[in-house]
PDB file of C-alpha atoms in Angstrom:
ATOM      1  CA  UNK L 294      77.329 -68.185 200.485  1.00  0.00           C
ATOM      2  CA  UNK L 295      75.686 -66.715 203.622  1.00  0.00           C
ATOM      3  CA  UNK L 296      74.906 -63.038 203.645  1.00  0.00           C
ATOM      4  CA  UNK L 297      74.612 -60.856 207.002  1.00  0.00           C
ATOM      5  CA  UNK L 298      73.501 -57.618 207.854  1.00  0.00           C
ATOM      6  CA  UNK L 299      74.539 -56.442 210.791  1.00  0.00           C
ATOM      7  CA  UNK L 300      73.536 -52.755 212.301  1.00  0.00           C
ATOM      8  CA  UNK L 301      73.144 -51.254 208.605  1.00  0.00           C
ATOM      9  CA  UNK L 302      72.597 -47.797 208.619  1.00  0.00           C
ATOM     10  CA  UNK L 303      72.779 -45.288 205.344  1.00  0.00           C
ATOM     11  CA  UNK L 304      72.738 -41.291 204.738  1.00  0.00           C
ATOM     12  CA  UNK L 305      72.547 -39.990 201.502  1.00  0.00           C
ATOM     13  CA  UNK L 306      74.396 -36.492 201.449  1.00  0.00           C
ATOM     14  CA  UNK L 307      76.403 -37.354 204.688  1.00  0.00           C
ATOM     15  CA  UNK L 308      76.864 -34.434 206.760  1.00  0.00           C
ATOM     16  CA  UNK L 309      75.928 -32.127 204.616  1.00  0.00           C
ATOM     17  CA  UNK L 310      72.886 -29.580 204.561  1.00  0.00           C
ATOM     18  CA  UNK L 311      70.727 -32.388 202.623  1.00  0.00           C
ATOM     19  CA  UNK L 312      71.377 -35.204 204.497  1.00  0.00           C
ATOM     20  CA  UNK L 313      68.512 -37.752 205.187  1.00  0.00           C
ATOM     21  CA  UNK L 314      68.330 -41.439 206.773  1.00  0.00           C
ATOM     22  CA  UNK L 315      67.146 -44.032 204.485  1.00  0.00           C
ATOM     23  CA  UNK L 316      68.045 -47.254 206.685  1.00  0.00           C
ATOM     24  CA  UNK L 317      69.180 -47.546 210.098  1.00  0.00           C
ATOM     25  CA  UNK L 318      69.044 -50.913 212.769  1.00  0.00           C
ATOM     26  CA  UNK L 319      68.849 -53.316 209.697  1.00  0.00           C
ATOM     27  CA  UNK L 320      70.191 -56.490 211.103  1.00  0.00           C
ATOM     28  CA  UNK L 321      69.504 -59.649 208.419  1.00  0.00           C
ATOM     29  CA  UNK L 322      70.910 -63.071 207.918  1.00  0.00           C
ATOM     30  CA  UNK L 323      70.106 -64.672 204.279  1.00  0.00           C
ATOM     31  CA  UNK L 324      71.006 -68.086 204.052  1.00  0.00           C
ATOM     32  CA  UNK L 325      72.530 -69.560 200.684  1.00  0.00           C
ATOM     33  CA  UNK L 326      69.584 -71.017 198.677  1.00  0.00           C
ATOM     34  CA  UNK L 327      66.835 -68.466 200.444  1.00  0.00           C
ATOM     35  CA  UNK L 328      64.216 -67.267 198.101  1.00  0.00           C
ATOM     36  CA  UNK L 329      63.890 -63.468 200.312  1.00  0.00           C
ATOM     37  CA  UNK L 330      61.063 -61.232 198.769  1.00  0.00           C
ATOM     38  CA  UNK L 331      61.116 -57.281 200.387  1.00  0.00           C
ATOM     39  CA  UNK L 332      58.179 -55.900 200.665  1.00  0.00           C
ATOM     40  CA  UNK L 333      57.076 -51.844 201.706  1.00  0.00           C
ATOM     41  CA  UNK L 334      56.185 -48.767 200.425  1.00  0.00           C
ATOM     42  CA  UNK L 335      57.916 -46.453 198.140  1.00  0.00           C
ATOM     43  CA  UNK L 336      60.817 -45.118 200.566  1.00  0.00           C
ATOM     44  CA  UNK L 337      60.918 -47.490 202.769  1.00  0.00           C
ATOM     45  CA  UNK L 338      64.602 -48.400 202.184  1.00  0.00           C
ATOM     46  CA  UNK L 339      63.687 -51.638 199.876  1.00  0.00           C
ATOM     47  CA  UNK L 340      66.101 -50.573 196.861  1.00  0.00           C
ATOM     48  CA  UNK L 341      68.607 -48.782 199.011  1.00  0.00           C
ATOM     49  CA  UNK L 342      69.599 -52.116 200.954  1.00  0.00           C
ATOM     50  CA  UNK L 343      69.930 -53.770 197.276  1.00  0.00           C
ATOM     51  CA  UNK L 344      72.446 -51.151 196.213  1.00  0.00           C
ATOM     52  CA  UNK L 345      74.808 -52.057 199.477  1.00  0.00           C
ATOM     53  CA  UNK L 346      74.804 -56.073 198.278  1.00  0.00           C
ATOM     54  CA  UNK L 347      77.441 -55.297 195.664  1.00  0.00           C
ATOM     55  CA  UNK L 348      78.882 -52.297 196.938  1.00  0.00           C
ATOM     56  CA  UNK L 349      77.243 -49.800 194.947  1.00  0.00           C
ATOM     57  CA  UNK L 350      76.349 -47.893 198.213  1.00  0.00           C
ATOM     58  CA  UNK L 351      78.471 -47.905 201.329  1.00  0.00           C
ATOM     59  CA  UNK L 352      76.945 -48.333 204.670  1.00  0.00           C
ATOM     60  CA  UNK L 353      77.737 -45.277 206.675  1.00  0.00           C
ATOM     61  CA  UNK L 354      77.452 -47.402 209.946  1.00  0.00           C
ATOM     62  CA  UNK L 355      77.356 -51.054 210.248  1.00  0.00           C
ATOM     63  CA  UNK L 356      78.638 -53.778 207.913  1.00  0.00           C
ATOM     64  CA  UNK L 357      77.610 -56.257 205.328  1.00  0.00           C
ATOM     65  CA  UNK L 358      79.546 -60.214 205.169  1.00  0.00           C
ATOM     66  CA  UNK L 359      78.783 -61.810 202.019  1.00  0.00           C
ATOM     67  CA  UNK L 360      80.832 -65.201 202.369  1.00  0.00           C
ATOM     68  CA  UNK L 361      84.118 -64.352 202.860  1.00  0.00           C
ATOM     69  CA  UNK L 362      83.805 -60.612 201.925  1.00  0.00           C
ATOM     70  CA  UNK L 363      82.917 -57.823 204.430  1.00  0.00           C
ATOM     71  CA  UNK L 364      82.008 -54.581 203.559  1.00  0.00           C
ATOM     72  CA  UNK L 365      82.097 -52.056 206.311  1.00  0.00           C
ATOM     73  CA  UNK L 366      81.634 -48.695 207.118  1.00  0.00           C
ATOM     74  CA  UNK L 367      84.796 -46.270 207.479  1.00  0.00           C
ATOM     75  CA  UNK L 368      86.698 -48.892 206.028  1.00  0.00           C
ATOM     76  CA  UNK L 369      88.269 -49.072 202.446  1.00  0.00           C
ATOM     77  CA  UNK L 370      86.452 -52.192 200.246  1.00  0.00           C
ATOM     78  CA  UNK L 371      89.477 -53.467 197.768  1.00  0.00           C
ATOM     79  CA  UNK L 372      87.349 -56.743 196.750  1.00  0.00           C
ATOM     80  CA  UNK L 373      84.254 -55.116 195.497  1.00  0.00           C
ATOM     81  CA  UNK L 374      85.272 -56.587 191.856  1.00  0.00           C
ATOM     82  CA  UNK L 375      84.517 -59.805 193.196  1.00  0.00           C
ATOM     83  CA  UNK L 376      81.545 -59.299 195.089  1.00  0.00           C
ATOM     84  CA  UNK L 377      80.183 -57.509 192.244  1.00  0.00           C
ATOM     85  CA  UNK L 378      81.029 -60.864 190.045  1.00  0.00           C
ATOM     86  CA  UNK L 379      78.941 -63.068 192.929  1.00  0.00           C
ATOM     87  CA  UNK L 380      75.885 -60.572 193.655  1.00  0.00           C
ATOM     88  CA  UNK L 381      74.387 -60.079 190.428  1.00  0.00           C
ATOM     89  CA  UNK L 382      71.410 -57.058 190.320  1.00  0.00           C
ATOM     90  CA  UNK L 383      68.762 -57.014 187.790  1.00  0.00           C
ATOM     91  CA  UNK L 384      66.873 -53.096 188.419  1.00  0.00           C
ATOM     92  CA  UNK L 385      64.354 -51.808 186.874  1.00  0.00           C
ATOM     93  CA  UNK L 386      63.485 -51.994 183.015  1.00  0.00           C
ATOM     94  CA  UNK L 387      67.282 -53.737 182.700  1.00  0.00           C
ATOM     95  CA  UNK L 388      66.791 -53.592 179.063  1.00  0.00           C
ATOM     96  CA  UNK L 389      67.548 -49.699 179.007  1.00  0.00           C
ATOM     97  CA  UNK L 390      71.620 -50.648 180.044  1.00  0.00           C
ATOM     98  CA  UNK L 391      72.090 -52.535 176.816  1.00  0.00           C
ATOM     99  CA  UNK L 392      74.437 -50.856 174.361  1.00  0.00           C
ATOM    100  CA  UNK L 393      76.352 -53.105 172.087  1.00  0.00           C
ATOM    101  CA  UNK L 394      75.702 -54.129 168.488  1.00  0.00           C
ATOM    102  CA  UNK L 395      75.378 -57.344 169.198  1.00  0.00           C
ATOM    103  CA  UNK L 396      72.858 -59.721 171.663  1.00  0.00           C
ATOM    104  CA  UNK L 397      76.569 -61.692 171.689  1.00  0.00           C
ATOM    105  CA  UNK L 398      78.532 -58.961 172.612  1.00  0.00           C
ATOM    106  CA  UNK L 399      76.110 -57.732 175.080  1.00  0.00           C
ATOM    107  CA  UNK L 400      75.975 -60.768 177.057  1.00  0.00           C
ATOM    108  CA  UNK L 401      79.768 -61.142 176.916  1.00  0.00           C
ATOM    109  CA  UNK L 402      80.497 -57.296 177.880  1.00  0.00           C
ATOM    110  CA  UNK L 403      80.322 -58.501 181.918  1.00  0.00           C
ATOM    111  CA  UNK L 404      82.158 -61.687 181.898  1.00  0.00           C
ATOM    112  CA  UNK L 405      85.269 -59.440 179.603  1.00  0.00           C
ATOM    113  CA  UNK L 406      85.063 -56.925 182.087  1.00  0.00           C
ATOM    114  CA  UNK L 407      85.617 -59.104 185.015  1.00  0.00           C
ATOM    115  CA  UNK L 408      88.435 -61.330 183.255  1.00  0.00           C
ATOM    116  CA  UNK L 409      87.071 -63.940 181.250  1.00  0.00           C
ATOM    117  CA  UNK L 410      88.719 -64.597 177.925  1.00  0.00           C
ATOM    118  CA  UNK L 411      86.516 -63.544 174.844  1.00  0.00           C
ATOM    119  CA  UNK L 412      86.284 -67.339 173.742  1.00  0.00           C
ATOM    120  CA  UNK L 413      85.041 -67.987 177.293  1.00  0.00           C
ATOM    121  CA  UNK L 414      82.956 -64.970 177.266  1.00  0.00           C
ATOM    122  CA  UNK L 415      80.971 -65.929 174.104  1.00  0.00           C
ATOM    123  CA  UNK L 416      80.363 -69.226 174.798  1.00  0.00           C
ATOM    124  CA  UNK L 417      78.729 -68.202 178.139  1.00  0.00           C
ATOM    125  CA  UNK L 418      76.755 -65.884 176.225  1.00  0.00           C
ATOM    126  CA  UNK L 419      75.687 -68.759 174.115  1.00  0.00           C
ATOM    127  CA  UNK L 420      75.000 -70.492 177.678  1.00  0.00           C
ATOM    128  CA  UNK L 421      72.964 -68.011 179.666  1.00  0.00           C
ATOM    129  CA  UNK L 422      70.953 -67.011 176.578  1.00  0.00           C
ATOM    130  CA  UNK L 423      69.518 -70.699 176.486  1.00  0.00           C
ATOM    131  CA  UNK L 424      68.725 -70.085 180.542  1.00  0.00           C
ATOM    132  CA  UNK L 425      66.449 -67.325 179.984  1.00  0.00           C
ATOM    133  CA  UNK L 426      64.531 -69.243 177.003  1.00  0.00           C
ATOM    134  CA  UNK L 427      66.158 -67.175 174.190  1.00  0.00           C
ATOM    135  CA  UNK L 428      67.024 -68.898 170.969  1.00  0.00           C
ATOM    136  CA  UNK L 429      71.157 -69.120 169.569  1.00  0.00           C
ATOM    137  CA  UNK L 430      69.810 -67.762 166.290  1.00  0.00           C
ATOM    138  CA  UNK L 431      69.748 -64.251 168.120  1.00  0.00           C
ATOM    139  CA  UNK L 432      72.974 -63.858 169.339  1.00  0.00           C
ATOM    140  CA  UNK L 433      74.312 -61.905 166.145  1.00  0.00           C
ATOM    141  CA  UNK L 434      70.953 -59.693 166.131  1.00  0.00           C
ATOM    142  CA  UNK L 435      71.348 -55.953 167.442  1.00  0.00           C
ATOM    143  CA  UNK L 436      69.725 -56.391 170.480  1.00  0.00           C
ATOM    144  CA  UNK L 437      67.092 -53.040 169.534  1.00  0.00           C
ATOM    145  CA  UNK L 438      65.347 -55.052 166.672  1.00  0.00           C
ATOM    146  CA  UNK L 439      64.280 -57.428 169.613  1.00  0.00           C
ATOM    147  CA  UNK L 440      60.949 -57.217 171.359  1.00  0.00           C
ATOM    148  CA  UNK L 441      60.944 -55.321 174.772  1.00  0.00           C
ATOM    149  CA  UNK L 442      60.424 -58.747 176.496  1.00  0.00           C
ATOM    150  CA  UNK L 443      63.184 -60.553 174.780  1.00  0.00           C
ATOM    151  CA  UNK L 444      65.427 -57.113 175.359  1.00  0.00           C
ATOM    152  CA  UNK L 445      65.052 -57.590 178.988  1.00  0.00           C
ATOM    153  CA  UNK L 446      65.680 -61.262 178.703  1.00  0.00           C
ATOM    154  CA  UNK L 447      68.852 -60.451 177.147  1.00  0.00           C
ATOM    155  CA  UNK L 448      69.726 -57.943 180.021  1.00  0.00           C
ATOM    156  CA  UNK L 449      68.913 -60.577 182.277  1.00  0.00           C
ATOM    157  CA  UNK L 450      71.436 -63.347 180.675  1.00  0.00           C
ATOM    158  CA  UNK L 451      74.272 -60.724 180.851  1.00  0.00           C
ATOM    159  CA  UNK L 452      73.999 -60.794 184.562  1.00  0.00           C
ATOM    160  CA  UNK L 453      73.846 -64.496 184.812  1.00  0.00           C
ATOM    161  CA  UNK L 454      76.726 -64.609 182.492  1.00  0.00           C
ATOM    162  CA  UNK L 455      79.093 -63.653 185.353  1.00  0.00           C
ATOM    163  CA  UNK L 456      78.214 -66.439 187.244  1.00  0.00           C
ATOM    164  CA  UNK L 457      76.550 -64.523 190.608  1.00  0.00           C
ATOM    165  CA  UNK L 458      75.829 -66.593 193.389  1.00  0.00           C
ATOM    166  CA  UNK L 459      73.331 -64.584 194.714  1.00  0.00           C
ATOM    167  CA  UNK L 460      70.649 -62.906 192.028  1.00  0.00           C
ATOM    168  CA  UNK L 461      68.918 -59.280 193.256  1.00  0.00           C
ATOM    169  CA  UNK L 462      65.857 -58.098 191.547  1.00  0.00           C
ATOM    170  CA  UNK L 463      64.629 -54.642 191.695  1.00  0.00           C
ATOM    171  CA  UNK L 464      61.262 -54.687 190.727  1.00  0.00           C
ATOM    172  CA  UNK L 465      61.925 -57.099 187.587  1.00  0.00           C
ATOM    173  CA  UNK L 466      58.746 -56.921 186.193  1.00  0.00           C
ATOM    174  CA  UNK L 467      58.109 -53.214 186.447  1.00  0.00           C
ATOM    175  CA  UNK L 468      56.381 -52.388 182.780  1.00  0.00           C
ATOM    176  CA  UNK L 469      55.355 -56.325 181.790  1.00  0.00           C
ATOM    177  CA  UNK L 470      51.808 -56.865 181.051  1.00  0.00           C
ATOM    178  CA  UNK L 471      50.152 -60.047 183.384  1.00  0.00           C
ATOM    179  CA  UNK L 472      51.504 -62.993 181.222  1.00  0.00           C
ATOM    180  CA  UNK L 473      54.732 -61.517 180.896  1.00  0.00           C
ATOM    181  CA  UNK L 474      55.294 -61.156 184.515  1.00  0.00           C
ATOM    182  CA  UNK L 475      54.255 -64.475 185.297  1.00  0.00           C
ATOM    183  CA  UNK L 476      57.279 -65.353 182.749  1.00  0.00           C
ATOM    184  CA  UNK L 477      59.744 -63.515 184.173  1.00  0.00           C
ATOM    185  CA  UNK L 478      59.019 -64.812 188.084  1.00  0.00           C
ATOM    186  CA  UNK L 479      58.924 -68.105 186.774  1.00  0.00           C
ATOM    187  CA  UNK L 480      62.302 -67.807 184.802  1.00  0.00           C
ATOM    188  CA  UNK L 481      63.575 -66.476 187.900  1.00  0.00           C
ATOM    189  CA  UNK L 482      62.261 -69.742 190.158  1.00  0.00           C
ATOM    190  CA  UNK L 483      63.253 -71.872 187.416  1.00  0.00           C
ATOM    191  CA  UNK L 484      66.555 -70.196 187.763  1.00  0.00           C
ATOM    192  CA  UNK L 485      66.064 -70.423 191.691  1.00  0.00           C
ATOM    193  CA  UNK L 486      65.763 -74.298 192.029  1.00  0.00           C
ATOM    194  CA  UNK L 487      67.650 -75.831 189.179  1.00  0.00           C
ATOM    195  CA  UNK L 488      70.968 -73.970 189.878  1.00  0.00           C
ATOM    196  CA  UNK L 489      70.463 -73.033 193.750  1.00  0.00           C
ATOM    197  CA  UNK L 490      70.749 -69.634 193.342  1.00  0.00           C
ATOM    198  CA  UNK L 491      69.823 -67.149 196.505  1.00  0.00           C
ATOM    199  CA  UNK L 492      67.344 -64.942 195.288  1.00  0.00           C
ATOM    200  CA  UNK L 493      66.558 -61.290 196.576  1.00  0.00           C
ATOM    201  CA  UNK L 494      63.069 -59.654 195.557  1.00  0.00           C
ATOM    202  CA  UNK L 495      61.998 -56.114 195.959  1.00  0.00           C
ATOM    203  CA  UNK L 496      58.451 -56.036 194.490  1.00  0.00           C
ATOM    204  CA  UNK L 497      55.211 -54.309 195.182  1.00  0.00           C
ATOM    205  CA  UNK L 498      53.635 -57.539 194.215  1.00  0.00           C
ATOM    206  CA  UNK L 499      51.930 -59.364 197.558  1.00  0.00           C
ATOM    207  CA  UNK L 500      51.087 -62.459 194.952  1.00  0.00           C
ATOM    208  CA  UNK L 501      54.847 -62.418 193.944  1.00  0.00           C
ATOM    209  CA  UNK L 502      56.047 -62.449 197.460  1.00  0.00           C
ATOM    210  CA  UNK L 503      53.472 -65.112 198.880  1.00  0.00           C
ATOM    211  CA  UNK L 504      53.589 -67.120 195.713  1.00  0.00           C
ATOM    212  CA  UNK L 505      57.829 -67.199 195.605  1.00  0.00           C
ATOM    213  CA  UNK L 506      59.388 -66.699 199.094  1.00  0.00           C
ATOM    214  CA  UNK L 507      60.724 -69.058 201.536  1.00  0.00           C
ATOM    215  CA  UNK L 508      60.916 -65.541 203.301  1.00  0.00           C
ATOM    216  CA  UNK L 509      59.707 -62.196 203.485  1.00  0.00           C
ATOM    217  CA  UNK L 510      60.841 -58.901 204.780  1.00  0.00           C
ATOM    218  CA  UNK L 511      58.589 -55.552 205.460  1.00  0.00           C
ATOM    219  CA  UNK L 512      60.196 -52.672 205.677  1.00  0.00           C
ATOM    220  CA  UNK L 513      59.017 -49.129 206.852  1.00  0.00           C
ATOM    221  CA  UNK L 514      60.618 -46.174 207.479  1.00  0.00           C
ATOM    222  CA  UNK L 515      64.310 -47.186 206.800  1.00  0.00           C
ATOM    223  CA  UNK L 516      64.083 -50.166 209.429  1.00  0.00           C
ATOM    224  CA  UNK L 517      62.855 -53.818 209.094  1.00  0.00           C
ATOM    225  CA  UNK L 518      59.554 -54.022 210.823  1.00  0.00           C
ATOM    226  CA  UNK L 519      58.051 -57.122 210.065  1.00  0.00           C
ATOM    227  CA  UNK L 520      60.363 -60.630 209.393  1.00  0.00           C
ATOM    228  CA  UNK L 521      59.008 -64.254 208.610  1.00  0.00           C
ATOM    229  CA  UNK L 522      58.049 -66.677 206.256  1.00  0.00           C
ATOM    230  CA  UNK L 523      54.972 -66.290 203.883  1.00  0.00           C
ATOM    231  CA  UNK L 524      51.743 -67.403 206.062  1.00  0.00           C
ATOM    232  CA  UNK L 525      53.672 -65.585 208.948  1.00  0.00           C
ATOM    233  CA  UNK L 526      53.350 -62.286 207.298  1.00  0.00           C
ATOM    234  CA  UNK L 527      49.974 -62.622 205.065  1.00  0.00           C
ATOM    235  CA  UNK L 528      48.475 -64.338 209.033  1.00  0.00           C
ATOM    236  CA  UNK L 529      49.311 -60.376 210.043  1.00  0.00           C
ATOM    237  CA  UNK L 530      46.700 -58.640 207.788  1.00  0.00           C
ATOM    238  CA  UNK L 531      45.965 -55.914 210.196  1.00  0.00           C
ATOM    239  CA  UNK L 532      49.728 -55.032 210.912  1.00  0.00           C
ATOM    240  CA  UNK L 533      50.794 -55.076 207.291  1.00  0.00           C
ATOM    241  CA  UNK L 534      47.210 -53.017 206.230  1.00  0.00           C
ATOM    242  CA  UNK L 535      48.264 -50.031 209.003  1.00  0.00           C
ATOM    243  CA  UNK L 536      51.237 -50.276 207.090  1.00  0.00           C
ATOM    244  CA  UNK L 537      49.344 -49.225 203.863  1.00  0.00           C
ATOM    245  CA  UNK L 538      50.413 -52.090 202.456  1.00  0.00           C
ATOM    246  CA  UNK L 539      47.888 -54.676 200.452  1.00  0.00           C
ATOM    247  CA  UNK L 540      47.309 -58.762 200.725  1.00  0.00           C
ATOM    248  CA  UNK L 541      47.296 -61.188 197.964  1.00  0.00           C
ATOM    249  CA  UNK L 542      44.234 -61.674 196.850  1.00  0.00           C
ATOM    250  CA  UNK L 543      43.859 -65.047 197.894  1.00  0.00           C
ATOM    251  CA  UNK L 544      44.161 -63.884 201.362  1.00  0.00           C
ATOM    252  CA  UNK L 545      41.242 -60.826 200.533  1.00  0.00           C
ATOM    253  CA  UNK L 546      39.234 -63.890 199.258  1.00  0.00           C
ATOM    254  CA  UNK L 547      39.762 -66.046 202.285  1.00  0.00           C
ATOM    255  CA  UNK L 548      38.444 -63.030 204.444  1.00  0.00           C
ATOM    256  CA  UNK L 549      35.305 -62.550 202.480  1.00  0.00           C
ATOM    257  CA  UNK L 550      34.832 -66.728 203.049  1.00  0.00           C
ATOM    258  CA  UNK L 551      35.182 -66.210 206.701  1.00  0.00           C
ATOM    259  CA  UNK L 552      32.623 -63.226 207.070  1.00  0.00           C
ATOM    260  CA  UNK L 553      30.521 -65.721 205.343  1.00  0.00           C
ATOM    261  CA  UNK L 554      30.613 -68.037 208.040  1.00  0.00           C
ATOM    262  CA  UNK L 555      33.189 -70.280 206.576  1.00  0.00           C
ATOM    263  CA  UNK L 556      36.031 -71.879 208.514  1.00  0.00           C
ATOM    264  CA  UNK L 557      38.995 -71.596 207.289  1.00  0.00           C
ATOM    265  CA  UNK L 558      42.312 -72.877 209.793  1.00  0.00           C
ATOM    266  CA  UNK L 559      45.082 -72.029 208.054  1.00  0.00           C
ATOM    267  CA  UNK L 560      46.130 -69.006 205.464  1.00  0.00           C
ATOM    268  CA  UNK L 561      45.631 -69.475 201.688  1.00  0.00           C
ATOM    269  CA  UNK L 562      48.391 -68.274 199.705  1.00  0.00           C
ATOM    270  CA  UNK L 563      47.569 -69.827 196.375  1.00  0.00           C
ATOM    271  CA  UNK L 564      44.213 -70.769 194.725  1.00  0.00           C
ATOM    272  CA  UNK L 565      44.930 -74.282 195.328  1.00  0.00           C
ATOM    273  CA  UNK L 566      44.966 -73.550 198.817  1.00  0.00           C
ATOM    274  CA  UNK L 567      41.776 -71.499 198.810  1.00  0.00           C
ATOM    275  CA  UNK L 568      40.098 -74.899 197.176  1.00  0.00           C
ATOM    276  CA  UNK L 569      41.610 -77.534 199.935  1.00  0.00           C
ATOM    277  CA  UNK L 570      40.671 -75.068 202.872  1.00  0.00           C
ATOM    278  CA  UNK L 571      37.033 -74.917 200.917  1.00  0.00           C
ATOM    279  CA  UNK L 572      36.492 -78.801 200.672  1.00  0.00           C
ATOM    280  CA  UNK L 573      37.902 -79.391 204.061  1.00  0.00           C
ATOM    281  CA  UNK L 574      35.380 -76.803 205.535  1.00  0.00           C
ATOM    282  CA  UNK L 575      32.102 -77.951 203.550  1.00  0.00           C
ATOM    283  CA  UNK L 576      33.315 -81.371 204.559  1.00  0.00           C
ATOM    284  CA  UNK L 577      32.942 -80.408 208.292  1.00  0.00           C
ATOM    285  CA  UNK L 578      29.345 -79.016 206.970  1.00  0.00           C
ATOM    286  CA  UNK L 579      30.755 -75.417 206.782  1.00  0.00           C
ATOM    287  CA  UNK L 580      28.322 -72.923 204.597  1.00  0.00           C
ATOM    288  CA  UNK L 581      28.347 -72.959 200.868  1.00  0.00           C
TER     289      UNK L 581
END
């Protein structure tokens, strides 16, 4: 399932006294199976272009196909129920929507709400919470005697329990210390390549972004400024830096190496690239 943007534009408080732009000109193709991080400062428009995925916001010029489904501006939407079953969010600190007594009945709440049968419902509960690396022996637990990372685990299985085609993530990691970020991002690759899932990132994280993406996105401003894959972006450090914006650190490394003298051809986005660009250049008889 193919998503495009086409001429997005939104304005909170429409013609009113308060009204402000937050995205205009956002034109965007995601391809089913695309791993898309968006990147940019606070404001930039990052979360408001999540919110008009599923409907949550309406575009107030432009339109939005996801498959089949279009969402357009001035016009009436009478299938947001489904596109809200196939474009599954995760925002921030998801842990702070769960409510029921139950880690079961959480899970199942979504699928119930969207038609599923509660036999079907709890046994995709039973399903998704094996997915995000949960034991069974939790699913009668009240979900508050868990720990905040299983909590948001749980959160996360809910949304997978409808079955969304396409998985949006505000920020997932906002409030995890290092090694339970690194979890999460790789639950979500995990999730990512073994069930095809297109995946849509807002982070502030530049490792996230070059270490996950196929693609990346910059916004600024409310408009899409900068569009390519991973090395395309990070190869732009002076663009995305007059952004304010920072690098991955592998790519702050590999800048230090070449003020050294070094010669490095091609941009490191992990450390294992760092090491191959170092052996090929002392090979050559680069400086240690």
């Amino acid at each position: 399932m193919d998503i495009t943007i086409k001429d997005l534009e939104h304005r909170y408080q429409a013609r009113t006294p308060f009204e402000r732009l937050a995205l205009y000109d956002v034109n965007l193709t995601v391809k089913k199976g695309t791993y898309l991080s968006i990147i940019g400062h606070t404001g930039s428009g990052k979360s408001t272009i999540l919110q008009h995925l599923n409907g949550l916001l309406k575009p107030t010029k432009g339109s939005i196909q996801i498959g089949d489904y279009l969402i357009e501006a001035g016009k009436k939407q009478k299938q947001l129920k489904v596109v809200r079953s196939l474009v599954g969010i995760v925002f921030q600190f998801p842990e702070h929507q769960l409510f029921e007594e139950t880690v079961e009945k959480d899970i199942a709440f979504g699928p119930m709400n969207f038609g599923m049968s509660e036999e079907e419902a709890l046994a995709k509960a039973r399903e998704t919470l094996e997915l995000v690396g949960l034991p069974e022996a939790i699913l009668k637990k009240s979900p508050f005697d868990l720990s905040g990372g299983q909590m948001r685990r749980v959160a996360i299985a809910g949304v997978l329990a409808m079955g969304p085609e396409v998985l949006v993530l505000d920020e997932p990691t906002a409030g995890l210390d290092p090694k339970g970020r690194k979890e999460m991002m790789e639950l979500f690759y995990r999730l990512y390549k073994e069930h095809h899932l297109t995946i849509i990132l807002v982070t502030h994280s530049m490792e996230d972004a070059a270490t996950y993406s196929d693609e990346i996105i910059v916004m600024h401003k409310g408009t899409i400024e900068m569009k390519g894959t991973p090395k395309e972006i990070f190869q732009k450090a002076d663009k995305l830096i007059s952004l304010g914006l920072d690098l991955p650190e592998t790519v702050k490394f590999q800048h230090k190496l070449i003020e050294k003298g070094m010669e490095i051809r091609d941009t490191a986005l992990t450390m294992d690239d760092i090491v191959t660009q170092i052996k090929a250049s002392l090979k050559e008889g680069g400086p240690l």
